[in-house]
CSV table of C-alpha atoms and ligand atoms in Angstrom, one decimal:
chain,number,residue,atom,x,y,z
A,1,MET,CA,0.0,0.0,0.0
A,2,ILE,CA,1.2,3.5,-0.9
A,3,GLU,CA,0.3,6.1,1.7
A,4,THR,CA,1.5,9.2,3.4
A,5,VAL,CA,2.6,8.9,7.0
A,6,ASN,CA,3.8,12.1,8.9
A,7,GLY,CA,4.4,13.9,5.7
A,8,ASN,CA,6.4,11.1,4.1
A,9,LEU,CA,5.3,8.9,1.3
A,10,CYS,CA,5.6,5.2,2.3
A,11,VAL,CA,5.3,1.9,0.4
A,12,ASP,CA,4.0,-0.9,2.7
A,13,GLY,CA,5.2,1.1,5.7
A,14,VAL,CA,8.7,1.9,4.4
A,15,LYS,CA,9.6,5.5,3.8
A,16,VAL,CA,10.5,6.2,0.2
A,17,SER,CA,13.3,8.6,1.4
A,18,ASP,CA,14.8,5.8,3.5
A,19,ILE,CA,14.8,3.5,0.4
A,20,THR,CA,16.4,6.2,-1.8
A,21,GLU,CA,19.0,6.9,0.9
A,22,GLU,CA,19.9,3.2,1.0
A,23,PHE,CA,19.7,2.3,-2.7
A,24,GLY,CA,20.1,5.6,-4.4
A,25,THR,CA,18.0,7.4,-7.1
A,26,PRO,CA,16.5,6.8,-9.5
A,27,CYS,CA,15.0,3.4,-8.6
A,28,TYR,CA,11.8,1.5,-9.0
A,29,ILE,CA,10.0,0.4,-5.8
A,30,MET,CA,7.4,-2.3,-5.8
A,31,SER,CA,5.1,-3.8,-3.3
A,32,GLU,CA,5.1,-7.6,-3.2
A,33,LYS,CA,2.0,-7.6,-1.1
A,34,THR,CA,0.0,-5.7,-3.8
A,35,ILE,CA,1.3,-8.0,-6.6
A,36,ARG,CA,0.3,-11.1,-4.6
A,37,GLU,CA,-3.2,-9.6,-3.9
A,38,ASN,CA,-3.7,-8.9,-7.5
A,39,CYS,CA,-2.7,-12.5,-8.5
A,40,ARG,CA,-5.2,-13.8,-6.0
A,41,LYS,CA,-8.0,-11.8,-7.4
A,42,TYR,CA,-7.8,-13.5,-10.7
A,43,LYS,CA,-7.0,-16.9,-9.2
A,44,ASN,CA,-10.0,-16.7,-6.9
A,45,ALA,CA,-12.3,-15.5,-9.6
A,46,ILE,CA,-11.5,-18.6,-11.8
A,47,GLU,CA,-12.2,-20.8,-8.8
A,48,LYS,CA,-15.5,-19.0,-8.0
A,49,TYR,CA,-16.9,-18.6,-11.5
A,50,TYR,CA,-15.5,-21.6,-13.4
A,51,GLY,CA,-15.0,-24.1,-10.6
A,52,GLY,CA,-11.3,-23.8,-11.1
A,53,ASN,CA,-11.5,-24.8,-14.8
A,54,GLY,CA,-9.1,-22.2,-16.0
A,55,LEU,CA,-5.9,-20.4,-15.4
A,56,PRO,CA,-4.8,-16.8,-15.1
A,57,LEU,CA,-1.5,-16.1,-16.8
A,58,PHE,CA,0.7,-13.2,-15.9
A,59,ALA,CA,1.5,-11.3,-19.1
A,60,SER,CA,5.1,-11.0,-18.3
A,61,LYS,CA,6.0,-8.4,-21.0
A,62,ALA,CA,4.5,-5.9,-18.4
A,63,PHE,CA,7.4,-6.7,-16.0
A,64,SER,CA,9.9,-9.5,-16.6
A,65,CYS,CA,12.7,-10.5,-14.3
A,66,MET,CA,13.5,-13.7,-12.4
A,67,GLU,CA,11.8,-12.8,-9.1
A,68,ILE,CA,8.5,-11.8,-10.6
A,69,TYR,CA,8.2,-15.3,-12.2
A,70,ARG,CA,8.9,-16.9,-8.8
A,71,ILE,CA,6.3,-14.7,-7.2
A,72,VAL,CA,3.5,-15.4,-9.7
A,73,ALA,CA,4.4,-19.1,-9.8
A,74,SER,CA,4.1,-19.3,-6.1
A,75,GLU,CA,0.6,-17.8,-6.4
A,76,GLY,CA,-0.4,-20.6,-8.8
A,77,LEU,CA,-0.5,-18.5,-12.0
A,78,GLY,CA,0.9,-19.4,-15.3
A,79,THR,CA,2.7,-16.9,-17.5
A,80,ASP,CA,2.8,-15.7,-21.0
A,81,VAL,CA,6.0,-14.9,-22.7
A,82,VAL,CA,6.5,-13.1,-26.0
A,83,SER,CA,10.2,-13.7,-26.8
A,84,GLY,CA,13.1,-16.1,-26.3
A,85,GLY,CA,14.5,-13.6,-23.7
A,86,GLU,CA,11.3,-13.7,-21.6
A,87,LEU,CA,11.1,-17.5,-22.0
A,88,TYR,CA,14.8,-17.9,-20.9
A,89,THR,CA,14.2,-15.7,-17.9
A,90,ALA,CA,11.1,-17.7,-16.8
A,91,LEU,CA,12.8,-21.0,-17.2
A,92,LYS,CA,15.9,-19.8,-15.3
A,93,ALA,CA,13.6,-18.7,-12.5
A,94,GLY,CA,12.3,-22.3,-12.4
A,95,PHE,CA,8.9,-21.6,-13.9
A,96,ASP,CA,7.0,-24.8,-14.7
A,97,PRO,CA,7.2,-24.9,-18.6
A,98,LYS,CA,3.8,-26.6,-18.8
A,99,LYS,CA,2.2,-23.3,-17.5
A,100,ILE,CA,4.1,-21.1,-20.0
A,101,TYR,CA,2.2,-19.8,-23.1
A,102,PHE,CA,4.4,-18.5,-25.9
A,103,HIS,CA,3.1,-15.6,-27.8
A,104,GLY,CA,4.5,-13.4,-30.6
A,105,ASN,CA,3.8,-12.4,-34.2
A,106,ALA,CA,7.3,-13.1,-35.5
A,107,LYS,CA,8.7,-16.0,-33.4
A,108,THR,CA,12.0,-17.2,-34.9
A,109,GLU,CA,13.0,-20.7,-35.6
A,110,LYS,CA,15.5,-20.6,-32.7
A,111,GLU,CA,12.8,-19.5,-30.3
A,112,LEU,CA,10.4,-22.2,-31.5
A,113,ILE,CA,13.0,-24.9,-31.0
A,114,MET,CA,13.8,-23.5,-27.6
A,115,ALA,CA,10.0,-23.7,-26.7
A,116,ILE,CA,9.7,-27.2,-28.0
A,117,GLU,CA,12.8,-28.5,-26.3
A,118,SER,CA,12.0,-26.9,-23.0
A,119,GLY,CA,8.5,-28.4,-23.0
A,120,VAL,CA,6.5,-25.1,-23.1
A,121,GLY,CA,2.9,-26.1,-22.6
A,122,HIS,CA,1.3,-24.0,-25.2
A,123,ILE,CA,2.4,-22.1,-28.3
A,124,VAL,CA,0.0,-19.4,-29.5
A,125,VAL,CA,0.4,-19.5,-33.3
A,126,ASP,CA,0.0,-16.1,-35.1
A,127,ASN,CA,0.2,-17.0,-38.8
A,128,ILE,CA,0.3,-19.7,-41.4
A,129,GLU,CA,4.1,-19.6,-41.9
A,130,GLU,CA,4.6,-20.1,-38.2
A,131,LEU,CA,2.2,-23.0,-38.2
A,132,MET,CA,4.0,-24.8,-41.0
A,133,LEU,CA,7.4,-24.1,-39.4
A,134,LEU,CA,6.3,-25.3,-36.0
A,135,ASP,CA,4.8,-28.5,-37.4
A,136,ARG,CA,8.1,-29.3,-39.2
A,137,LEU,CA,10.3,-28.4,-36.1
A,138,ALA,CA,8.1,-30.4,-33.7
A,139,GLY,CA,8.2,-33.3,-36.1
A,140,GLU,CA,12.0,-33.2,-36.3
A,141,LYS,CA,12.1,-33.3,-32.4
A,142,GLY,CA,9.5,-36.1,-32.3
A,143,LYS,CA,7.1,-34.0,-30.3
A,144,ILE,CA,3.5,-32.8,-30.7
A,145,ALA,CA,3.1,-29.2,-29.9
A,146,ASN,CA,-0.1,-27.9,-28.1
A,147,ILE,CA,-1.2,-24.8,-30.0
A,148,SER,CA,-3.9,-22.2,-30.0
A,149,PHE,CA,-4.4,-19.4,-32.4
A,150,ARG,CA,-4.3,-15.7,-32.0
A,151,ILE,CA,-7.6,-14.5,-33.5
A,152,LYS,CA,-8.8,-11.0,-34.3
A,153,PRO,CA,-12.4,-11.1,-33.3
A,154,GLY,CA,-13.1,-7.7,-34.8
A,155,VAL,CA,-14.0,-6.2,-31.5
A,156,GLU,CA,-12.7,-2.7,-30.8
A,157,ALA,CA,-11.8,-1.7,-27.3
A,158,HIS,CA,-12.1,1.9,-26.3
A,159,THR,CA,-8.5,2.7,-25.7
A,160,HIS,CA,-5.5,4.4,-27.3
A,161,ASP,CA,-5.0,3.7,-31.0
A,162,PHE,CA,-1.5,2.3,-30.5
A,163,VAL,CA,-2.6,-0.5,-28.3
A,164,LYS,CA,-5.7,-1.5,-30.2
A,165,THR,CA,-5.3,-5.0,-31.4
A,166,GLY,CA,-8.7,-6.6,-31.7
A,167,GLN,CA,-9.7,-5.2,-35.1
A,168,ILE,CA,-8.8,-6.5,-38.5
A,169,ASP,CA,-6.2,-3.9,-39.1
A,170,SER,CA,-3.7,-5.3,-36.7
A,171,LYS,CA,-0.3,-7.0,-37.2
A,172,PHE,CA,-1.3,-9.7,-34.7
A,173,GLY,CA,-3.1,-12.9,-35.5
A,174,VAL,CA,-5.6,-14.1,-38.1
A,175,ALA,CA,-9.0,-12.5,-38.8
A,176,LEU,CA,-12.4,-14.0,-38.3
A,177,GLU,CA,-14.4,-12.0,-40.8
A,178,ASN,CA,-12.5,-13.0,-43.9
A,179,GLY,CA,-12.3,-16.7,-43.1
A,180,GLU,CA,-8.5,-16.6,-42.4
A,181,ALA,CA,-9.0,-18.0,-38.9
A,182,PHE,CA,-11.2,-20.9,-40.1
A,183,GLU,CA,-8.7,-21.8,-42.8
A,184,ILE,CA,-5.7,-21.9,-40.5
A,185,ILE,CA,-7.5,-24.2,-38.1
A,186,LYS,CA,-8.6,-26.5,-41.0
A,187,THR,CA,-4.9,-26.6,-42.1
A,188,ALA,CA,-3.7,-27.3,-38.6
A,189,SER,CA,-6.2,-30.1,-38.0
A,190,GLU,CA,-4.6,-32.0,-40.9
A,191,LEU,CA,-1.0,-31.6,-39.6
A,192,LYS,CA,0.6,-34.4,-37.6
A,193,ASN,CA,2.9,-32.6,-35.1
A,194,VAL,CA,0.6,-30.0,-33.7
A,195,LYS,CA,-2.6,-30.3,-31.6
A,196,VAL,CA,-5.2,-27.6,-31.7
A,197,VAL,CA,-6.1,-26.9,-28.1
A,198,GLY,CA,-7.3,-23.3,-27.9
A,199,ALA,CA,-8.4,-20.1,-29.4
A,200,HIS,CA,-7.0,-16.8,-28.2
A,201,CYS,CA,-8.0,-13.1,-28.5
A,202,HIS,CA,-6.6,-10.0,-27.0
A,203,ILE,CA,-8.7,-6.9,-27.7
A,204,GLY,CA,-6.4,-4.2,-26.4
A,205,SER,CA,-5.1,-2.7,-23.2
A,206,GLN,CA,-6.1,-0.3,-20.5
A,207,ILE,CA,-9.8,-1.2,-21.0
A,208,PHE,CA,-12.3,-0.1,-18.4
A,209,ASP,CA,-15.5,-1.3,-19.9
A,210,GLU,CA,-16.4,-5.0,-19.6
A,211,ASP,CA,-18.7,-5.0,-22.7
A,212,PRO,CA,-15.9,-5.5,-25.3
A,213,PHE,CA,-14.7,-8.5,-23.3
A,214,MET,CA,-18.2,-10.0,-23.3
A,215,LEU,CA,-18.7,-9.3,-27.0
A,216,ALA,CA,-15.3,-10.9,-27.8
A,217,ALA,CA,-16.2,-14.0,-25.7
A,218,LYS,CA,-19.5,-14.3,-27.6
A,219,VAL,CA,-17.8,-13.9,-31.0
A,220,MET,CA,-15.1,-16.4,-30.1
A,221,LEU,CA,-17.6,-19.0,-28.8
A,222,GLU,CA,-19.6,-18.7,-32.0
A,223,PHE,CA,-16.5,-19.3,-34.0
A,224,MET,CA,-15.6,-22.4,-31.8
A,225,ALA,CA,-19.1,-23.8,-32.5
A,226,LYS,CA,-18.6,-23.3,-36.3
A,227,VAL,CA,-15.3,-25.0,-36.1
A,228,LYS,CA,-16.8,-27.9,-34.2
A,229,ASN,CA,-19.8,-28.3,-36.6
A,230,GLU,CA,-17.9,-27.9,-39.9
A,231,LEU,CA,-14.5,-29.3,-39.1
A,232,SER,CA,-15.3,-31.6,-36.2
A,233,VAL,CA,-12.5,-29.9,-34.3
A,234,GLU,CA,-13.3,-29.3,-30.7
A,235,ILE,CA,-11.5,-26.3,-29.2
A,236,LYS,CA,-11.3,-26.9,-25.5
A,237,GLU,CA,-9.8,-23.7,-24.3
A,238,LEU,CA,-10.8,-20.1,-24.7
A,239,ASN,CA,-8.1,-17.5,-23.9
A,240,LEU,CA,-9.6,-14.0,-23.5
A,241,GLY,CA,-6.3,-12.2,-23.2
A,242,GLY,CA,-5.5,-9.3,-20.9
A,243,GLY,CA,-6.1,-5.6,-21.0
A,244,PHE,CA,-7.9,-4.8,-17.8
A,245,GLY,CA,-7.4,-1.1,-17.0
A,246,ILE,CA,-5.7,0.4,-14.0
A,247,ARG,CA,-5.8,3.9,-12.4
A,248,TYR,CA,-3.0,6.1,-13.6
A,249,VAL,CA,-4.7,9.4,-13.0
A,250,GLU,CA,-7.7,10.7,-11.2
A,251,GLY,CA,-11.0,9.9,-13.0
A,252,GLN,CA,-9.8,6.5,-14.1
A,253,ASN,CA,-11.8,4.1,-12.0
A,254,PRO,CA,-11.3,0.4,-12.9
A,255,LYS,CA,-14.0,-1.9,-11.8
A,256,ASP,CA,-13.1,-4.7,-9.4
A,257,TYR,CA,-11.5,-7.5,-11.4
A,258,ASP,CA,-13.8,-9.9,-9.7
A,259,GLU,CA,-16.8,-8.1,-11.3
A,260,TYR,CA,-15.3,-8.3,-14.8
A,261,MET,CA,-14.7,-12.0,-14.3
A,262,ARG,CA,-18.2,-12.6,-13.0
A,263,LYS,CA,-19.8,-10.8,-15.9
A,264,VAL,CA,-17.7,-12.4,-18.5
A,265,SER,CA,-18.3,-15.9,-17.0
A,266,GLU,CA,-22.0,-15.4,-17.3
A,267,THR,CA,-21.7,-14.7,-21.0
A,268,VAL,CA,-19.3,-17.6,-21.4
A,269,LYS,CA,-21.7,-20.0,-19.7
A,270,SER,CA,-24.9,-18.9,-21.3
A,271,GLU,CA,-23.4,-18.7,-24.8
A,272,SER,CA,-21.8,-22.1,-24.5
A,273,ALA,CA,-25.1,-23.6,-23.5
A,274,ALA,CA,-26.9,-21.9,-26.3
A,275,LEU,CA,-24.4,-23.1,-28.8
A,276,GLY,CA,-24.2,-26.7,-27.5
A,277,LEU,CA,-20.6,-26.4,-26.4
A,278,GLU,CA,-19.1,-27.5,-23.1
A,279,VAL,CA,-17.9,-24.5,-21.1
A,280,PRO,CA,-14.3,-24.2,-22.2
A,281,TYR,CA,-11.2,-24.0,-20.0
A,282,ILE,CA,-10.8,-20.3,-19.5
A,283,VAL,CA,-7.5,-18.4,-19.7
A,284,VAL,CA,-7.0,-14.7,-19.0
A,285,GLU,CA,-3.7,-12.8,-19.4
A,286,PRO,CA,-3.5,-9.8,-17.1
A,287,GLY,CA,-0.2,-7.9,-17.2
A,288,ARG,CA,-0.7,-4.3,-16.2
A,289,SER,CA,-3.4,-5.0,-13.7
A,290,ILE,CA,-1.1,-7.3,-11.7
A,291,VAL,CA,2.0,-5.1,-11.5
A,292,GLY,CA,1.1,-1.6,-12.6
A,293,ALA,CA,-0.2,0.0,-9.5
A,294,ALA,CA,2.2,-2.1,-7.4
A,295,GLY,CA,5.1,0.0,-8.5
A,296,ILE,CA,6.5,3.6,-8.3
A,297,THR,CA,9.6,5.3,-9.5
A,298,ALA,CA,11.7,7.5,-7.2
A,299,TYR,CA,13.9,10.2,-8.8
A,300,LYS,CA,15.9,13.1,-7.5
A,301,VAL,CA,15.0,16.6,-8.6
A,302,MET,CA,18.0,18.2,-10.2
A,303,SER,CA,16.7,21.6,-11.2
A,304,VAL,CA,13.6,23.7,-11.4
A,305,LYS,CA,13.6,26.0,-14.5
A,306,THR,CA,10.7,28.5,-14.8
A,307,ILE,CA,10.2,30.0,-18.2
A,308,GLU,CA,8.1,33.1,-17.5
A,309,ASN,CA,4.5,32.8,-18.9
A,310,ILE,CA,5.3,29.5,-20.6
A,311,ARG,CA,6.0,26.6,-18.2
A,312,THR,CA,8.3,25.2,-15.5
A,313,TYR,CA,10.6,22.3,-16.2
A,314,VAL,CA,11.4,20.1,-13.3
A,315,ALA,CA,14.4,18.0,-14.4
A,316,ILE,CA,15.0,14.6,-12.8
A,317,ASP,CA,17.8,12.1,-12.8
A,318,GLY,CA,15.9,9.6,-14.9
A,319,GLY,CA,13.4,9.9,-17.8
A,320,MET,CA,12.5,8.2,-21.0
A,321,THR,CA,15.2,5.5,-20.5
A,322,ASP,CA,13.3,4.2,-17.4
A,323,ASN,CA,9.8,5.3,-18.5
A,324,PRO,CA,9.4,5.8,-22.3
A,325,ARG,CA,5.6,5.8,-22.1
A,326,TYR,CA,4.9,9.5,-22.3
A,327,ALA,CA,7.4,9.9,-25.2
A,328,LEU,CA,5.8,6.8,-26.9
A,329,TYR,CA,2.1,7.5,-26.4
A,330,LYS,CA,1.5,10.5,-24.2
A,331,SER,CA,0.6,8.2,-21.3
A,332,GLU,CA,-0.5,10.2,-18.2
A,333,TYR,CA,0.9,9.8,-14.7
A,334,GLU,CA,0.5,11.4,-11.3
A,335,ALA,CA,3.5,12.4,-9.3
A,336,CYS,CA,4.4,13.9,-5.9
A,337,ILE,CA,7.3,15.1,-3.9
A,338,ALA,CA,7.8,12.2,-1.4
A,339,ASN,CA,9.4,14.3,1.3
A,340,LYS,CA,6.5,16.8,1.2
A,341,ALA,CA,3.7,14.4,0.6
A,342,ASP,CA,1.3,16.1,3.0
A,343,LYS,CA,1.7,19.6,1.4
A,344,PRO,CA,-0.8,20.8,-1.3
A,345,LYS,CA,-0.2,19.9,-4.9
A,346,ASP,CA,-0.3,23.4,-6.2
A,347,PHE,CA,2.7,23.5,-8.5
A,348,LYS,CA,2.3,22.9,-12.2
A,349,ALA,CA,5.3,21.1,-13.6
A,350,THR,CA,6.6,19.6,-16.8
A,351,VAL,CA,8.7,16.8,-15.5
A,352,ALA,CA,11.7,16.4,-17.9
A,353,GLY,CA,14.2,13.6,-18.1
A,354,ARG,CA,17.9,13.8,-18.5
A,355,CYS,CA,18.2,12.5,-22.1
A,356,CYS,CA,19.3,14.6,-25.1
A,357,GLU,CA,15.7,14.7,-26.5
A,358,SER,CA,13.2,17.5,-26.0
A,359,GLY,CA,10.5,14.8,-26.1
A,360,ASP,CA,12.1,13.2,-23.0
A,361,LEU,CA,9.2,14.0,-20.6
A,362,ILE,CA,7.4,12.1,-17.9
A,363,GLY,CA,4.4,14.4,-18.2
A,364,GLU,CA,3.2,17.9,-18.8
A,365,ASN,CA,0.9,19.9,-16.5
A,366,MET,CA,1.5,17.6,-13.6
A,367,MET,CA,0.4,19.0,-10.3
A,368,ILE,CA,3.0,18.4,-7.6
A,369,GLN,CA,4.1,20.0,-4.3
A,370,LYS,CA,6.5,22.9,-4.8
A,371,PRO,CA,9.8,21.2,-5.8
A,372,GLU,CA,13.4,22.1,-5.0
A,373,ALA,CA,16.7,20.5,-6.1
A,374,GLY,CA,17.4,17.5,-3.9
A,375,ASP,CA,13.7,16.6,-3.4
A,376,ILE,CA,12.6,13.1,-4.1
A,377,LEU,CA,10.0,13.1,-6.9
A,378,VAL,CA,7.8,10.0,-7.2
A,379,VAL,CA,5.8,8.9,-10.2
A,380,PHE,CA,3.0,6.5,-9.4
A,381,ALA,CA,1.7,3.3,-11.1
A,382,THR,CA,5.0,2.6,-13.0
A,383,GLY,CA,5.1,-1.1,-12.1
A,384,ALA,CA,4.1,-2.1,-15.7
A,385,TYR,CA,5.8,-1.3,-19.0
A,386,ASN,CA,8.5,0.8,-17.4
A,387,TYR,CA,11.3,-1.5,-16.3
A,388,SER,CA,10.4,-3.8,-19.1
A,389,MET,CA,10.6,-1.0,-21.7
A,390,ALA,CA,13.7,0.6,-20.3
A,391,SER,CA,16.7,1.3,-22.6
A,392,ASN,CA,20.3,2.4,-22.4
A,393,TYR,CA,19.8,5.5,-24.6
A,394,ASN,CA,22.6,8.0,-23.8
A,395,ARG,CA,24.3,5.0,-22.1
A,396,VAL,CA,22.2,5.6,-19.0
A,397,PRO,CA,22.3,2.5,-16.8
A,398,ARG,CA,19.0,0.8,-16.1
A,399,LEU,CA,17.6,1.3,-12.6
A,400,PRO,CA,17.5,-1.2,-9.8
A,401,VAL,CA,14.1,-2.7,-8.7
A,402,VAL,CA,13.6,-2.6,-4.9
A,403,MET,CA,10.9,-5.0,-3.7
A,404,ILE,CA,9.2,-4.4,-0.4
A,405,THR,CA,8.5,-7.8,1.2
A,406,ASP,CA,7.0,-8.0,4.6
A,407,GLY,CA,7.8,-4.4,5.3
A,408,LYS,CA,11.5,-4.7,4.3
A,409,PRO,CA,13.2,-3.5,1.1
A,410,ARG,CA,15.3,-5.9,-0.9
A,411,ILE,CA,16.9,-5.6,-4.3
A,412,ILE,CA,15.4,-8.0,-7.0
A,413,VAL,CA,17.2,-6.4,-9.9
A,414,LYS,CA,20.6,-4.7,-9.4
A,415,ARG,CA,21.4,-1.3,-10.8
A,416,GLU,CA,23.3,-1.5,-14.0
A,417,THR,CA,26.9,-0.4,-13.9
A,418,TYR,CA,29.0,1.2,-16.6
A,419,GLU,CA,30.8,-2.1,-16.9
A,420,ASP,CA,27.4,-3.7,-17.7
A,421,ILE,CA,27.0,-1.1,-20.4
A,422,ILE,CA,30.2,-1.9,-22.2
A,423,ARG,CA,30.0,-5.6,-21.7
A,424,ASN,CA,29.4,-6.5,-25.4
A,425,ASP,CA,31.5,-3.7,-26.9
A,426,ILE,CA,34.6,-4.9,-28.7
B,501,PLP,C1,0.0,-7.2,-23.8
B,501,PLP,C2,-0.8,-8.4,-23.8
B,501,PLP,C3,-1.4,-8.8,-22.6
B,501,PLP,C4,-1.4,-8.0,-21.3
B,501,PLP,O1,-2.1,-6.8,-21.5
B,501,PLP,P1,-2.3,-5.9,-20.2
B,501,PLP,O2,-2.9,-4.7,-20.8
B,501,PLP,O3,-0.9,-5.6,-19.6
B,501,PLP,O4,-3.2,-6.6,-19.3
B,501,PLP,C5,-2.0,-10.1,-22.6
B,501,PLP,N1,-2.0,-10.8,-23.7
B,501,PLP,C6,-1.5,-10.5,-24.9
B,501,PLP,C7,-1.5,-11.4,-26.0
B,501,PLP,C8,-0.8,-9.2,-24.9
B,501,PLP,O5,-0.3,-8.9,-26.1
């Protein structure tokens, strides 16, 4: 929990300024308690609404490091990975390969071999070329690969254009409306080294409304019925993807995830009955909603530069290298001065990073307490798509991740050093 105690911002009871004193700035700080609570919400909902006939997967592109795989595994979740690098990290952390789902629209031959050899439970096939390649590779290894298909159900989610993936104009998956999805399953059903297990869709990210999820579930079940009737292929598993919204700024009020899951389960059950299908095994893939609100980033204020009648730039010792989301898609965040957390937020700031790019901003028109050089500036809800999107632009070392566990901070990812940065230079 993130709260102010005696004027100081705290994460699970630990003062942010104590953490920055011990581990330096900038750094990411995450609450293990919050991550575990979020995992349990999805796990419990599957128990409650599907009698346990399903599995939540942590979409690890939101935040991938060894310790996060250990935490979500210990909560009984599976995980989805989208690259050889994420797969490698999950396996090294001891994640049960049977509970790993491998996504991606351009998996390489090497990555597919790695997935087959390590016994990954489920490969989510994106396109026909990948299907044929996978069938050949599995055959060469004498294995049968469990697969599902990434399907574009043609459902649009109300979200930012750049993260909209459910509609036909998307680089991901095969479309329903032009028969592409039907054809690929027909082809797969005739191959020897793959087994069609599931159908998958992911209609976007940062979605607050449950209607698009319900509509997507309905469309997918209708498709599964068509496949059963016309191809005699029974798809046993329905994966509804992730995308559940979180609160970044005031006015964003996500529903309780339990409520989403209940509503979607009603649609799944009633539609299955109407179509003469058994209720499928249900998979969901929350990423942001597991880790997003569990994390903050703590920076040091370096300078406060007021340009009369224009704006005030508050420069920090981090920026787009640790949080590229404003530069990428103008994502909004809230911030505060951790050591003045009980003071009014009456100062309008453009929070600027340290990179040699004018677009290196964390946000504009952000209301914070009056800042001075040396203050600790915290940006909220940075647990997802920050560390995992970090770069070494300007040869800035990546930040450490400090996890608060049982009221004590511990490092789960070390700060990069200059030595790390030149490691592969010749
Ligand atoms: C990104 C993604 C997710 C997770 O999305 P969130 O918005 O973080 O919940 C899940 N599944 C797939 C296939 C994705 O691409």
